[in-house]
PDB file of C-alpha atoms in Angstrom:
ATOM      1  CA  MET A   1      97.796  70.474  89.794  1.00 92.00           C
ATOM      2  CA  ARG A   2     101.060  72.003  90.882  1.00 96.00           C
ATOM      3  CA  LYS A   3     103.758  69.343  91.169  1.00 97.00           C
ATOM      4  CA  VAL A   4     106.258  69.905  94.007  1.00 97.00           C
ATOM      5  CA  GLY A   5     109.558  67.923  94.506  1.00 96.00           C
ATOM      6  CA  PHE A   6     111.481  67.662  97.478  1.00 96.00           C
ATOM      7  CA  ILE A   7     115.113  66.610  96.995  1.00 95.00           C
ATOM      8  CA  LEU A   8     116.349  64.463 100.021  1.00 92.00           C
ATOM      9  CA  HIS A   9     119.898  63.132 100.476  1.00 88.00           C
ATOM     10  CA  PRO A  10     121.576  61.490 103.340  1.00 89.00           C
ATOM     11  CA  GLY A  11     121.566  63.618 106.467  1.00 88.00           C
ATOM     12  CA  TYR A  12     118.525  65.624 105.477  1.00 87.00           C
ATOM     13  CA  SER A  13     117.125  67.394 108.447  1.00 86.00           C
ATOM     14  CA  PRO A  14     113.561  66.367 109.547  1.00 86.00           C
ATOM     15  CA  MET A  15     112.901  69.934 110.290  1.00 85.00           C
ATOM     16  CA  SER A  16     113.055  70.632 106.516  1.00 83.00           C
ATOM     17  CA  LEU A  17     110.217  68.254 106.120  1.00 88.00           C
ATOM     18  CA  ALA A  18     108.012  70.685 107.920  1.00 88.00           C
ATOM     19  CA  VAL A  19     107.996  72.746 104.783  1.00 92.00           C
ATOM     20  CA  SER A  20     106.022  70.061 103.033  1.00 94.00           C
ATOM     21  CA  THR A  21     103.257  70.305 105.709  1.00 95.00           C
ATOM     22  CA  VAL A  22     102.375  73.848 104.428  1.00 95.00           C
ATOM     23  CA  PHE A  23     101.459  72.470 101.087  1.00 96.00           C
ATOM     24  CA  GLU A  24      99.626  69.314 102.679  1.00 96.00           C
ATOM     25  CA  LEU A  25      97.418  71.729 104.518  1.00 95.00           C
ATOM     26  CA  ALA A  26      96.862  74.004 101.504  1.00 96.00           C
ATOM     27  CA  ASN A  27      95.545  70.741  99.872  1.00 95.00           C
ATOM     28  CA  LEU A  28      93.149  69.829 102.906  1.00 94.00           C
ATOM     29  CA  GLN A  29      91.566  73.283 102.939  1.00 90.00           C
ATOM     30  CA  ALA A  30      90.967  73.523  99.189  1.00 90.00           C
ATOM     31  CA  ASP A  31      88.010  72.137  97.364  1.00 87.00           C
ATOM     32  CA  GLU A  32      90.443  69.789  95.466  1.00 91.00           C
ATOM     33  CA  PRO A  33      94.086  69.128  95.963  1.00 92.00           C
ATOM     34  CA  VAL A  34      96.168  71.878  94.620  1.00 95.00           C
ATOM     35  CA  TYR A  35      99.796  70.349  95.158  1.00 97.00           C
ATOM     36  CA  ASP A  36     101.016  67.085  94.158  1.00 96.00           C
ATOM     37  CA  VAL A  37     104.101  66.583  96.752  1.00 96.00           C
ATOM     38  CA  ARG A  38     106.626  63.979  96.098  1.00 95.00           C
ATOM     39  CA  MET A  39     110.117  63.050  97.735  1.00 96.00           C
ATOM     40  CA  LEU A  40     112.955  62.724  95.381  1.00 95.00           C
ATOM     41  CA  SER A  41     116.561  61.351  95.530  1.00 93.00           C
ATOM     42  CA  ALA A  42     119.268  60.452  93.143  1.00 92.00           C
ATOM     43  CA  LYS A  43     118.498  56.795  93.188  1.00 92.00           C
ATOM     44  CA  GLY A  44     115.014  56.521  94.780  1.00 94.00           C
ATOM     45  CA  GLY A  45     114.317  54.289  97.775  1.00 96.00           C
ATOM     46  CA  PRO A  46     114.830  55.054 101.515  1.00 95.00           C
ATOM     47  CA  VAL A  47     117.013  58.165 102.458  1.00 93.00           C
ATOM     48  CA  ARG A  48     118.409  58.377 105.884  1.00 92.00           C
ATOM     49  CA  THR A  49     117.667  61.602 107.868  1.00 90.00           C
ATOM     50  CA  SER A  50     119.912  63.280 110.301  1.00 89.00           C
ATOM     51  CA  VAL A  51     118.214  61.629 113.226  1.00 89.00           C
ATOM     52  CA  GLY A  52     118.327  58.002 111.788  1.00 90.00           C
ATOM     53  CA  PHE A  53     114.969  57.288 110.357  1.00 93.00           C
ATOM     54  CA  GLU A  54     114.416  56.941 106.633  1.00 93.00           C
ATOM     55  CA  VAL A  55     111.986  58.479 104.118  1.00 94.00           C
ATOM     56  CA  MET A  56     110.868  56.716 100.903  1.00 95.00           C
ATOM     57  CA  THR A  57     111.630  58.611  97.634  1.00 95.00           C
ATOM     58  CA  ALA A  58     111.277  58.307  93.986  1.00 96.00           C
ATOM     59  CA  PRO A  59     114.385  58.700  91.668  1.00 95.00           C
ATOM     60  CA  PHE A  60     115.138  61.906  89.838  1.00 93.00           C
ATOM     61  CA  ALA A  61     113.369  61.973  86.615  1.00 87.00           C
ATOM     62  CA  GLY A  62     113.626  65.531  85.278  1.00 79.00           C
ATOM     63  CA  GLU A  63     109.857  65.795  85.026  1.00 90.00           C
ATOM     64  CA  THR A  64     108.167  69.207  84.781  1.00 96.00           C
ATOM     65  CA  LEU A  65     107.697  70.753  88.361  1.00 97.00           C
ATOM     66  CA  ASP A  66     106.079  73.843  89.521  1.00 97.00           C
ATOM     67  CA  LEU A  67     108.458  73.830  92.497  1.00 98.00           C
ATOM     68  CA  LEU A  68     111.721  72.042  93.382  1.00 97.00           C
ATOM     69  CA  VAL A  69     112.616  72.309  97.120  1.00 97.00           C
ATOM     70  CA  VAL A  70     116.199  71.561  98.171  1.00 94.00           C
ATOM     71  CA  GLY A  71     116.280  71.177 101.983  1.00 84.00           C
ATOM     72  CA  GLY A  72     119.004  71.340 104.501  1.00 80.00           C
ATOM     73  CA  SER A  73     121.365  68.442 105.299  1.00 83.00           C
ATOM     74  CA  MET A  74     124.010  67.616 107.830  1.00 78.00           C
ATOM     75  CA  GLU A  75     126.013  66.145 105.058  1.00 86.00           C
ATOM     76  CA  ASP A  76     127.412  67.536 101.804  1.00 88.00           C
ATOM     77  CA  ALA A  77     125.324  66.957  98.767  1.00 90.00           C
ATOM     78  CA  THR A  78     126.592  64.235  96.418  1.00 90.00           C
ATOM     79  CA  PRO A  79     127.772  65.090  92.883  1.00 93.00           C
ATOM     80  CA  GLU A  80     124.605  63.477  91.483  1.00 93.00           C
ATOM     81  CA  VAL A  81     122.445  65.958  93.595  1.00 93.00           C
ATOM     82  CA  ILE A  82     124.542  68.915  92.582  1.00 95.00           C
ATOM     83  CA  ALA A  83     124.372  67.823  88.877  1.00 95.00           C
ATOM     84  CA  PHE A  84     120.485  67.407  89.162  1.00 95.00           C
ATOM     85  CA  VAL A  85     119.983  70.708  90.739  1.00 96.00           C
ATOM     86  CA  ARG A  86     122.255  72.510  88.284  1.00 96.00           C
ATOM     87  CA  THR A  87     119.702  71.372  85.517  1.00 96.00           C
ATOM     88  CA  ALA A  88     116.642  72.387  87.555  1.00 96.00           C
ATOM     89  CA  PRO A  89     115.853  75.589  85.787  1.00 96.00           C
ATOM     90  CA  GLN A  90     115.025  73.470  82.703  1.00 96.00           C
ATOM     91  CA  PHE A  91     112.226  71.742  84.345  1.00 96.00           C
ATOM     92  CA  ALA A  92     111.185  73.642  87.493  1.00 97.00           C
ATOM     93  CA  ARG A  93     109.309  77.006  87.246  1.00 97.00           C
ATOM     94  CA  ARG A  94     110.469  77.811  90.843  1.00 97.00           C
ATOM     95  CA  ILE A  95     113.339  76.450  93.005  1.00 98.00           C
ATOM     96  CA  ALA A  96     113.446  76.968  96.824  1.00 97.00           C
ATOM     97  CA  ALA A  97     116.065  76.099  99.378  1.00 95.00           C
ATOM     98  CA  PRO A  98     115.483  76.448 103.167  1.00 93.00           C
ATOM     99  CA  CYS A  99     118.315  76.748 105.492  1.00 90.00           C
ATOM    100  CA  VAL A 100     121.631  75.298 104.182  1.00 91.00           C
ATOM    101  CA  GLY A 101     119.836  73.945 101.057  1.00 93.00           C
ATOM    102  CA  ALA A 102     121.037  77.332  99.779  1.00 95.00           C
ATOM    103  CA  LEU A 103     124.541  75.996  99.826  1.00 95.00           C
ATOM    104  CA  VAL A 104     123.473  73.310  97.392  1.00 95.00           C
ATOM    105  CA  LEU A 105     122.003  75.953  95.138  1.00 97.00           C
ATOM    106  CA  ALA A 106     125.260  77.959  95.304  1.00 97.00           C
ATOM    107  CA  GLU A 107     127.545  74.970  94.475  1.00 96.00           C
ATOM    108  CA  ALA A 108     125.263  74.369  91.564  1.00 96.00           C
ATOM    109  CA  GLY A 109     125.687  77.955  90.370  1.00 97.00           C
ATOM    110  CA  LEU A 110     122.089  78.797  90.528  1.00 97.00           C
ATOM    111  CA  LEU A 111     122.616  81.693  92.971  1.00 97.00           C
ATOM    112  CA  ASP A 112     125.406  83.507  91.016  1.00 97.00           C
ATOM    113  CA  GLY A 113     124.555  87.093  90.802  1.00 96.00           C
ATOM    114  CA  ARG A 114     121.419  86.637  92.767  1.00 94.00           C
ATOM    115  CA  ARG A 115     120.456  87.719  96.457  1.00 92.00           C
ATOM    116  CA  ALA A 116     120.052  84.904  98.718  1.00 94.00           C
ATOM    117  CA  THR A 117     120.010  84.039 102.465  1.00 92.00           C
ATOM    118  CA  THR A 118     120.682  81.066 104.677  1.00 92.00           C
ATOM    119  CA  HIS A 119     120.765  80.088 108.414  1.00 89.00           C
ATOM    120  CA  TRP A 120     122.897  82.859 110.154  1.00 83.00           C
ATOM    121  CA  MET A 121     125.431  80.259 111.282  1.00 86.00           C
ATOM    122  CA  TYR A 122     126.516  79.493 107.856  1.00 89.00           C
ATOM    123  CA  ALA A 123     125.854  82.851 105.978  1.00 88.00           C
ATOM    124  CA  ARG A 124     129.287  84.283 106.267  1.00 88.00           C
ATOM    125  CA  ASP A 125     130.899  80.956 105.169  1.00 92.00           C
ATOM    126  CA  MET A 126     128.602  80.876 102.115  1.00 93.00           C
ATOM    127  CA  ALA A 127     129.564  84.509 101.237  1.00 93.00           C
ATOM    128  CA  LYS A 128     133.192  83.459 101.446  1.00 94.00           C
ATOM    129  CA  ARG A 129     132.907  80.275  99.463  1.00 95.00           C
ATOM    130  CA  TYR A 130     130.466  81.691  96.874  1.00 96.00           C
ATOM    131  CA  PRO A 131     131.681  85.458  96.267  1.00 95.00           C
ATOM    132  CA  ARG A 132     129.232  85.757  93.190  1.00 96.00           C
ATOM    133  CA  VAL A 133     126.393  85.210  95.419  1.00 95.00           C
ATOM    134  CA  LYS A 134     124.767  88.336  97.152  1.00 93.00           C
ATOM    135  CA  VAL A 135     124.420  86.856 100.575  1.00 91.00           C
ATOM    136  CA  GLU A 136     122.022  88.769 102.982  1.00 85.00           C
ATOM    137  CA  GLU A 137     122.517  87.062 106.378  1.00 77.00           C
ATOM    138  CA  ASP A 138     119.951  88.863 108.268  1.00 72.00           C
ATOM    139  CA  ARG A 139     116.826  87.982 106.259  1.00 79.00           C
ATOM    140  CA  ILE A 140     114.165  85.541 106.933  1.00 82.00           C
ATOM    141  CA  PHE A 141     113.580  84.654 103.246  1.00 88.00           C
ATOM    142  CA  ILE A 142     114.500  86.020  99.827  1.00 89.00           C
ATOM    143  CA  ALA A 143     112.760  85.594  96.484  1.00 91.00           C
ATOM    144  CA  ASP A 144     115.135  86.775  93.607  1.00 92.00           C
ATOM    145  CA  GLY A 145     113.183  85.878  90.358  1.00 93.00           C
ATOM    146  CA  PRO A 146     112.316  82.162  90.490  1.00 95.00           C
ATOM    147  CA  ILE A 147     114.860  81.289  93.228  1.00 96.00           C
ATOM    148  CA  TRP A 148     113.809  81.349  96.861  1.00 95.00           C
ATOM    149  CA  THR A 149     116.048  80.944  99.829  1.00 95.00           C
ATOM    150  CA  SER A 150     115.329  81.125 103.586  1.00 91.00           C
ATOM    151  CA  ALA A 151     117.040  81.259 107.030  1.00 87.00           C
ATOM    152  CA  GLY A 152     117.088  78.142 108.998  1.00 81.00           C
ATOM    153  CA  MET A 153     114.671  76.049 110.856  1.00 73.00           C
ATOM    154  CA  THR A 154     111.170  77.585 111.070  1.00 83.00           C
ATOM    155  CA  ALA A 155     111.946  80.304 108.537  1.00 87.00           C
ATOM    156  CA  GLY A 156     111.318  77.593 105.796  1.00 90.00           C
ATOM    157  CA  ILE A 157     107.595  77.630 106.882  1.00 91.00           C
ATOM    158  CA  ASP A 158     107.554  81.492 106.271  1.00 88.00           C
ATOM    159  CA  LEU A 159     108.985  80.760 102.785  1.00 92.00           C
ATOM    160  CA  ALA A 160     106.364  78.134 102.078  1.00 93.00           C
ATOM    161  CA  LEU A 161     103.587  80.273 103.133  1.00 92.00           C
ATOM    162  CA  ALA A 162     104.657  83.004 100.935  1.00 91.00           C
ATOM    163  CA  LEU A 163     104.716  80.607  98.124  1.00 94.00           C
ATOM    164  CA  VAL A 164     101.114  79.458  98.953  1.00 94.00           C
ATOM    165  CA  GLU A 165     100.118  83.088  98.992  1.00 91.00           C
ATOM    166  CA  GLU A 166     101.676  83.685  95.590  1.00 92.00           C
ATOM    167  CA  ASP A 167      99.670  80.654  94.340  1.00 94.00           C
ATOM    168  CA  LEU A 168      96.445  80.774  96.122  1.00 94.00           C
ATOM    169  CA  GLY A 169      96.234  84.215  97.634  1.00 91.00           C
ATOM    170  CA  LEU A 170      96.596  85.894 101.129  1.00 85.00           C
ATOM    171  CA  VAL A 171      93.301  84.274 102.703  1.00 89.00           C
ATOM    172  CA  ALA A 172      94.530  80.702 101.707  1.00 92.00           C
ATOM    173  CA  ALA A 173      98.009  81.331 103.310  1.00 90.00           C
ATOM    174  CA  ARG A 174      96.578  82.837 106.447  1.00 88.00           C
ATOM    175  CA  GLN A 175      94.281  79.960 106.891  1.00 91.00           C
ATOM    176  CA  VAL A 176      97.235  77.454 106.520  1.00 92.00           C
ATOM    177  CA  ALA A 177      99.251  79.629 109.062  1.00 89.00           C
ATOM    178  CA  ARG A 178      96.381  79.365 111.466  1.00 88.00           C
ATOM    179  CA  LYS A 179      96.275  75.498 111.197  1.00 90.00           C
ATOM    180  CA  LEU A 180     100.150  75.474 111.805  1.00 89.00           C
ATOM    181  CA  VAL A 181      99.550  77.781 114.979  1.00 81.00           C
ATOM    182  CA  VAL A 182     102.305  80.186 113.599  1.00 79.00           C
ATOM    183  CA  TYR A 183     102.336  83.954 112.965  1.00 62.00           C
ATOM    184  CA  HIS A 184     101.530  84.607 109.338  1.00 54.00           C
ATOM    185  CA  ARG A 185     103.382  87.163 107.260  1.00 51.00           C
ATOM    186  CA  ARG A 186     106.788  87.082 109.238  1.00 54.00           C
ATOM    187  CA  SER A 187     108.340  89.245 106.587  1.00 50.00           C
ATOM    188  CA  GLY A 188     111.208  88.140 104.453  1.00 48.00           C
ATOM    189  CA  GLY A 189     112.990  91.364 105.474  1.00 49.00           C
ATOM    190  CA  GLN A 190     112.592  90.693 109.160  1.00 51.00           C
ATOM    191  CA  SER A 191     115.717  90.019 111.173  1.00 54.00           C
ATOM    192  CA  GLN A 192     116.825  86.328 112.023  1.00 54.00           C
ATOM    193  CA  PHE A 193     117.837  87.690 115.496  1.00 55.00           C
ATOM    194  CA  SER A 194     115.823  88.123 118.737  1.00 61.00           C
ATOM    195  CA  THR A 195     117.015  90.284 121.571  1.00 67.00           C
ATOM    196  CA  LEU A 196     115.493  88.042 124.151  1.00 63.00           C
ATOM    197  CA  LEU A 197     117.301  85.018 122.721  1.00 61.00           C
ATOM    198  CA  GLU A 198     120.588  86.847 122.674  1.00 69.00           C
ATOM    199  CA  LEU A 199     120.247  87.986 126.207  1.00 75.00           C
ATOM    200  CA  GLU A 200     119.730  84.339 127.380  1.00 77.00           C
ATOM    201  CA  PRO A 201     118.978  85.033 131.056  1.00 81.00           C
ATOM    202  CA  LYS A 202     119.887  81.965 133.245  1.00 82.00           C
ATOM    203  CA  SER A 203     117.130  82.210 135.807  1.00 88.00           C
ATOM    204  CA  ASP A 204     113.374  82.281 135.417  1.00 87.00           C
ATOM    205  CA  ARG A 205     113.305  85.544 137.548  1.00 90.00           C
ATOM    206  CA  MET A 206     115.212  87.500 134.946  1.00 91.00           C
ATOM    207  CA  GLN A 207     113.382  85.795 132.093  1.00 87.00           C
ATOM    208  CA  ALA A 208     110.259  86.989 133.771  1.00 90.00           C
ATOM    209  CA  VAL A 209     111.513  90.605 133.911  1.00 93.00           C
ATOM    210  CA  LEU A 210     112.532  90.721 130.372  1.00 91.00           C
ATOM    211  CA  THR A 211     109.119  89.336 129.231  1.00 88.00           C
ATOM    212  CA  TYR A 212     107.444  91.804 131.300  1.00 92.00           C
ATOM    213  CA  ALA A 213     109.641  94.559 129.833  1.00 93.00           C
ATOM    214  CA  LYS A 214     109.033  93.465 126.273  1.00 89.00           C
ATOM    215  CA  ARG A 215     105.279  93.657 126.813  1.00 90.00           C
ATOM    216  CA  ASN A 216     105.425  97.117 128.402  1.00 94.00           C
ATOM    217  CA  LEU A 217     107.936  98.913 126.388  1.00 94.00           C
ATOM    218  CA  ALA A 218     105.836 102.145 126.287  1.00 93.00           C
ATOM    219  CA  ASP A 219     106.249 102.312 130.173  1.00 94.00           C
ATOM    220  CA  ARG A 220     109.198 103.956 132.023  1.00 93.00           C
ATOM    221  CA  LEU A 221     110.846 100.629 132.869  1.00 95.00           C
ATOM    222  CA  SER A 222     113.437 102.185 135.235  1.00 95.00           C
ATOM    223  CA  VAL A 223     115.878  99.893 137.251  1.00 96.00           C
ATOM    224  CA  GLU A 224     113.788 100.557 140.233  1.00 95.00           C
ATOM    225  CA  ASP A 225     110.521  99.263 138.312  1.00 94.00           C
ATOM    226  CA  LEU A 226     112.403  96.227 137.049  1.00 96.00           C
ATOM    227  CA  ALA A 227     113.881  95.445 140.430  1.00 95.00           C
ATOM    228  CA  GLU A 228     110.549  95.487 142.102  1.00 95.00           C
ATOM    229  CA  ARG A 229     109.306  92.911 139.462  1.00 93.00           C
ATOM    230  CA  ALA A 230     112.308  90.713 140.436  1.00 94.00           C
ATOM    231  CA  HIS A 231     111.701  91.228 144.226  1.00 94.00           C
ATOM    232  CA  LEU A 232     115.292  92.561 144.554  1.00 95.00           C
ATOM    233  CA  SER A 233     116.767  95.769 145.522  1.00 95.00           C
ATOM    234  CA  PRO A 234     117.959  97.975 142.554  1.00 95.00           C
ATOM    235  CA  ARG A 235     121.513  97.312 143.372  1.00 95.00           C
ATOM    236  CA  GLN A 236     121.033  93.529 143.725  1.00 96.00           C
ATOM    237  CA  PHE A 237     118.943  93.422 140.527  1.00 95.00           C
ATOM    238  CA  SER A 238     121.587  95.411 138.626  1.00 95.00           C
ATOM    239  CA  ARG A 239     124.257  92.975 139.723  1.00 94.00           C
ATOM    240  CA  ALA A 240     122.198  89.913 138.901  1.00 95.00           C
ATOM    241  CA  PHE A 241     120.952  91.027 135.580  1.00 94.00           C
ATOM    242  CA  GLN A 242     124.278  92.064 134.221  1.00 93.00           C
ATOM    243  CA  SER A 243     125.842  88.852 135.567  1.00 93.00           C
ATOM    244  CA  GLU A 244     123.198  86.703 133.735  1.00 91.00           C
ATOM    245  CA  THR A 245     122.897  88.653 130.500  1.00 90.00           C
ATOM    246  CA  GLY A 246     126.267  90.469 130.007  1.00 90.00           C
ATOM    247  CA  GLN A 247     124.388  93.679 129.716  1.00 91.00           C
ATOM    248  CA  THR A 248     123.115  96.456 131.957  1.00 94.00           C
ATOM    249  CA  PRO A 249     119.320  96.703 132.485  1.00 95.00           C
ATOM    250  CA  ALA A 250     119.362  99.994 130.623  1.00 94.00           C
ATOM    251  CA  LYS A 251     121.178  98.684 127.658  1.00 92.00           C
ATOM    252  CA  ALA A 252     119.021  95.573 127.345  1.00 93.00           C
ATOM    253  CA  ILE A 253     115.834  97.680 127.464  1.00 94.00           C
ATOM    254  CA  GLU A 254     117.137  99.832 124.712  1.00 93.00           C
ATOM    255  CA  HIS A 255     117.789  96.761 122.517  1.00 90.00           C
ATOM    256  CA  LEU A 256     114.269  95.542 123.204  1.00 92.00           C
ATOM    257  CA  ARG A 257     112.868  98.998 122.153  1.00 94.00           C
ATOM    258  CA  LEU A 258     115.163  99.022 119.116  1.00 91.00           C
ATOM    259  CA  GLU A 259     113.842  95.584 117.943  1.00 87.00           C
ATOM    260  CA  ALA A 260     110.313  96.642 118.582  1.00 90.00           C
ATOM    261  CA  ALA A 261     110.558  99.925 116.811  1.00 92.00           C
ATOM    262  CA  ARG A 262     112.507  98.444 113.853  1.00 88.00           C
ATOM    263  CA  THR A 263     109.667  95.915 113.466  1.00 84.00           C
ATOM    264  CA  LEU A 264     107.081  98.603 113.423  1.00 88.00           C
ATOM    265  CA  MET A 265     109.096 100.688 111.092  1.00 88.00           C
ATOM    266  CA  GLU A 266     109.507  97.884 108.568  1.00 80.00           C
ATOM    267  CA  ASN A 267     106.065  96.410 108.801  1.00 77.00           C
ATOM    268  CA  THR A 268     103.650  99.305 109.407  1.00 85.00           C
ATOM    269  CA  ALA A 269     102.944 102.832 108.167  1.00 88.00           C
ATOM    270  CA  HIS A 270     102.899 104.422 111.557  1.00 92.00           C
ATOM    271  CA  PRO A 271     104.445 107.773 111.882  1.00 93.00           C
ATOM    272  CA  ILE A 272     107.813 107.838 113.467  1.00 94.00           C
ATOM    273  CA  ASP A 273     106.590 109.933 116.486  1.00 94.00           C
ATOM    274  CA  VAL A 274     103.939 107.182 117.023  1.00 94.00           C
ATOM    275  CA  VAL A 275     106.545 104.421 116.851  1.00 94.00           C
ATOM    276  CA  ALA A 276     108.712 106.221 119.344  1.00 95.00           C
ATOM    277  CA  GLN A 277     105.862 106.721 121.761  1.00 94.00           C
ATOM    278  CA  GLN A 278     104.740 103.118 121.495  1.00 94.00           C
ATOM    279  CA  THR A 279     108.170 101.745 122.093  1.00 95.00           C
ATOM    280  CA  GLY A 280     109.192 103.874 124.986  1.00 95.00           C
ATOM    281  CA  PHE A 281     111.692 106.150 123.249  1.00 94.00           C
ATOM    282  CA  ALA A 282     109.403 109.189 124.143  1.00 87.00           C
ATOM    283  CA  ASP A 283     110.434 111.198 121.246  1.00 91.00           C
ATOM    284  CA  ARG A 284     111.552 110.805 117.734  1.00 93.00           C
ATOM    285  CA  ASP A 285     115.035 112.377 118.336  1.00 95.00           C
ATOM    286  CA  ARG A 286     115.895 109.919 120.992  1.00 94.00           C
ATOM    287  CA  MET A 287     114.780 107.092 118.893  1.00 95.00           C
ATOM    288  CA  ARG A 288     116.855 108.509 116.032  1.00 94.00           C
ATOM    289  CA  ARG A 289     120.059 108.454 118.044  1.00 93.00           C
ATOM    290  CA  ALA A 290     119.444 104.972 119.269  1.00 92.00           C
ATOM    291  CA  PHE A 291     119.001 103.785 115.525  1.00 90.00           C
ATOM    292  CA  LEU A 292     122.220 105.399 114.598  1.00 90.00           C
ATOM    293  CA  ARG A 293     124.031 103.876 117.250  1.00 88.00           C
ATOM    294  CA  ALA A 294     122.586 100.367 116.689  1.00 83.00           C
ATOM    295  CA  TYR A 295     122.179 100.376 112.963  1.00 78.00           C
ATOM    296  CA  GLY A 296     124.155 103.320 111.570  1.00 81.00           C
ATOM    297  CA  GLN A 297     120.999 104.536 109.948  1.00 83.00           C
ATOM    298  CA  PRO A 298     118.174 106.796 111.041  1.00 90.00           C
ATOM    299  CA  PRO A 299     114.639 105.161 111.296  1.00 92.00           C
ATOM    300  CA  GLY A 300     113.440 106.591 107.919  1.00 90.00           C
ATOM    301  CA  THR A 301     116.270 104.936 106.096  1.00 87.00           C
ATOM    302  CA  VAL A 302     115.561 101.614 107.717  1.00 83.00           C
ATOM    303  CA  ARG A 303     111.813 101.994 106.702  1.00 85.00           C
ATOM    304  CA  ARG A 304     112.679 102.730 103.016  1.00 82.00           C
ATOM    305  CA  ALA A 305     115.269  99.778 102.934  1.00 72.00           C
ATOM    306  CA  ALA A 306     112.493  97.453 104.165  1.00 69.00           C
ATOM    307  CA  TYR A 307     110.135  98.760 101.518  1.00 65.00           C
ATOM    308  CA  ARG A 308     112.775  97.996  98.884  1.00 60.00           C
ATOM    309  CA  HIS A 309     113.275  94.532 100.333  1.00 53.00           C
ATOM    310  CA  GLY A 310     109.386  94.119 100.540  1.00 53.00           C
ATOM    311  CA  ALA A 311     109.032  94.666  96.882  1.00 45.00           C
ATOM    312  CA  SER A 312     111.695  92.248  95.926  1.00 44.00           C
ATOM    313  CA  ASP A 313     111.036  89.753  98.635  1.00 43.00           C
ATOM    314  CA  ARG A 314     107.219  89.607  97.661  1.00 42.00           C
ATOM    315  CA  ILE A 315     106.281  90.801 101.051  1.00 35.00           C
ATOM    316  CA  GLU A 316     102.851  92.481 101.744  1.00 33.00           C
ATOM    317  CA  ALA A 317     103.537  96.115 102.789  1.00 26.00           C
TER     318      ALA A 317
END
């Protein structure tokens, strides 16, 4: 049985506990339990989470573990936690840190010379504080040798699913993802950002227009088309849209198309012409110009970079 230890310290985010559910469900669907999951802390006993309730833990023992998980906390890790994590490579085959747990690994020196990621809100601070860490702030998760790090919140589930896949295979990981009602195989190289979230329309009317546009990117999606969906005149729609999102309709649609095209370029083998047609760019030249404006790279370069990340992040091509 694979022993998995979760380090908890005061201020631990309950969201980080969701990672343990991936291993719980892997056990439930297996013929016999595969993972022995335990909660650990410096002294054992109850540990207060960031929202106030407590979780019972066992004290650090330095026993052999298949996986040690250092979750995110709203408070700095204690010297005892840092010291324990620093010795983890001696007794843990793999070490994972969702969200700001990566800062604990960095403080312990485990990320020196390695690629790593964390929640986008803390990535630049992490890069500044720990210059020996190769921080990649726009990644869902990264595995550099035995060290795994992920972005914040639900990205920890993506990391855990990838670990289960490494242990038990793709079918088992997909079954766990289905039970969690999440999309399996959100790639480690995928962006942490979402165009729809960044636009943040204030009204249901504009949200509905953007949702419609995202589902119909191959269509023309002119201002007139979108205004009709919003039951406004084109002039009224353009004013209202820019007021709510800070962008013109044309620019917002281009960003949605870019996001969709980049996802297809990174996660499929579709020819560039096909990707351009499916995302509404009409032809590869127009899509290429948009990629250069947004990313400073043509689509082919983005695809090759994703392939390199996929190999090192252990993502299925």
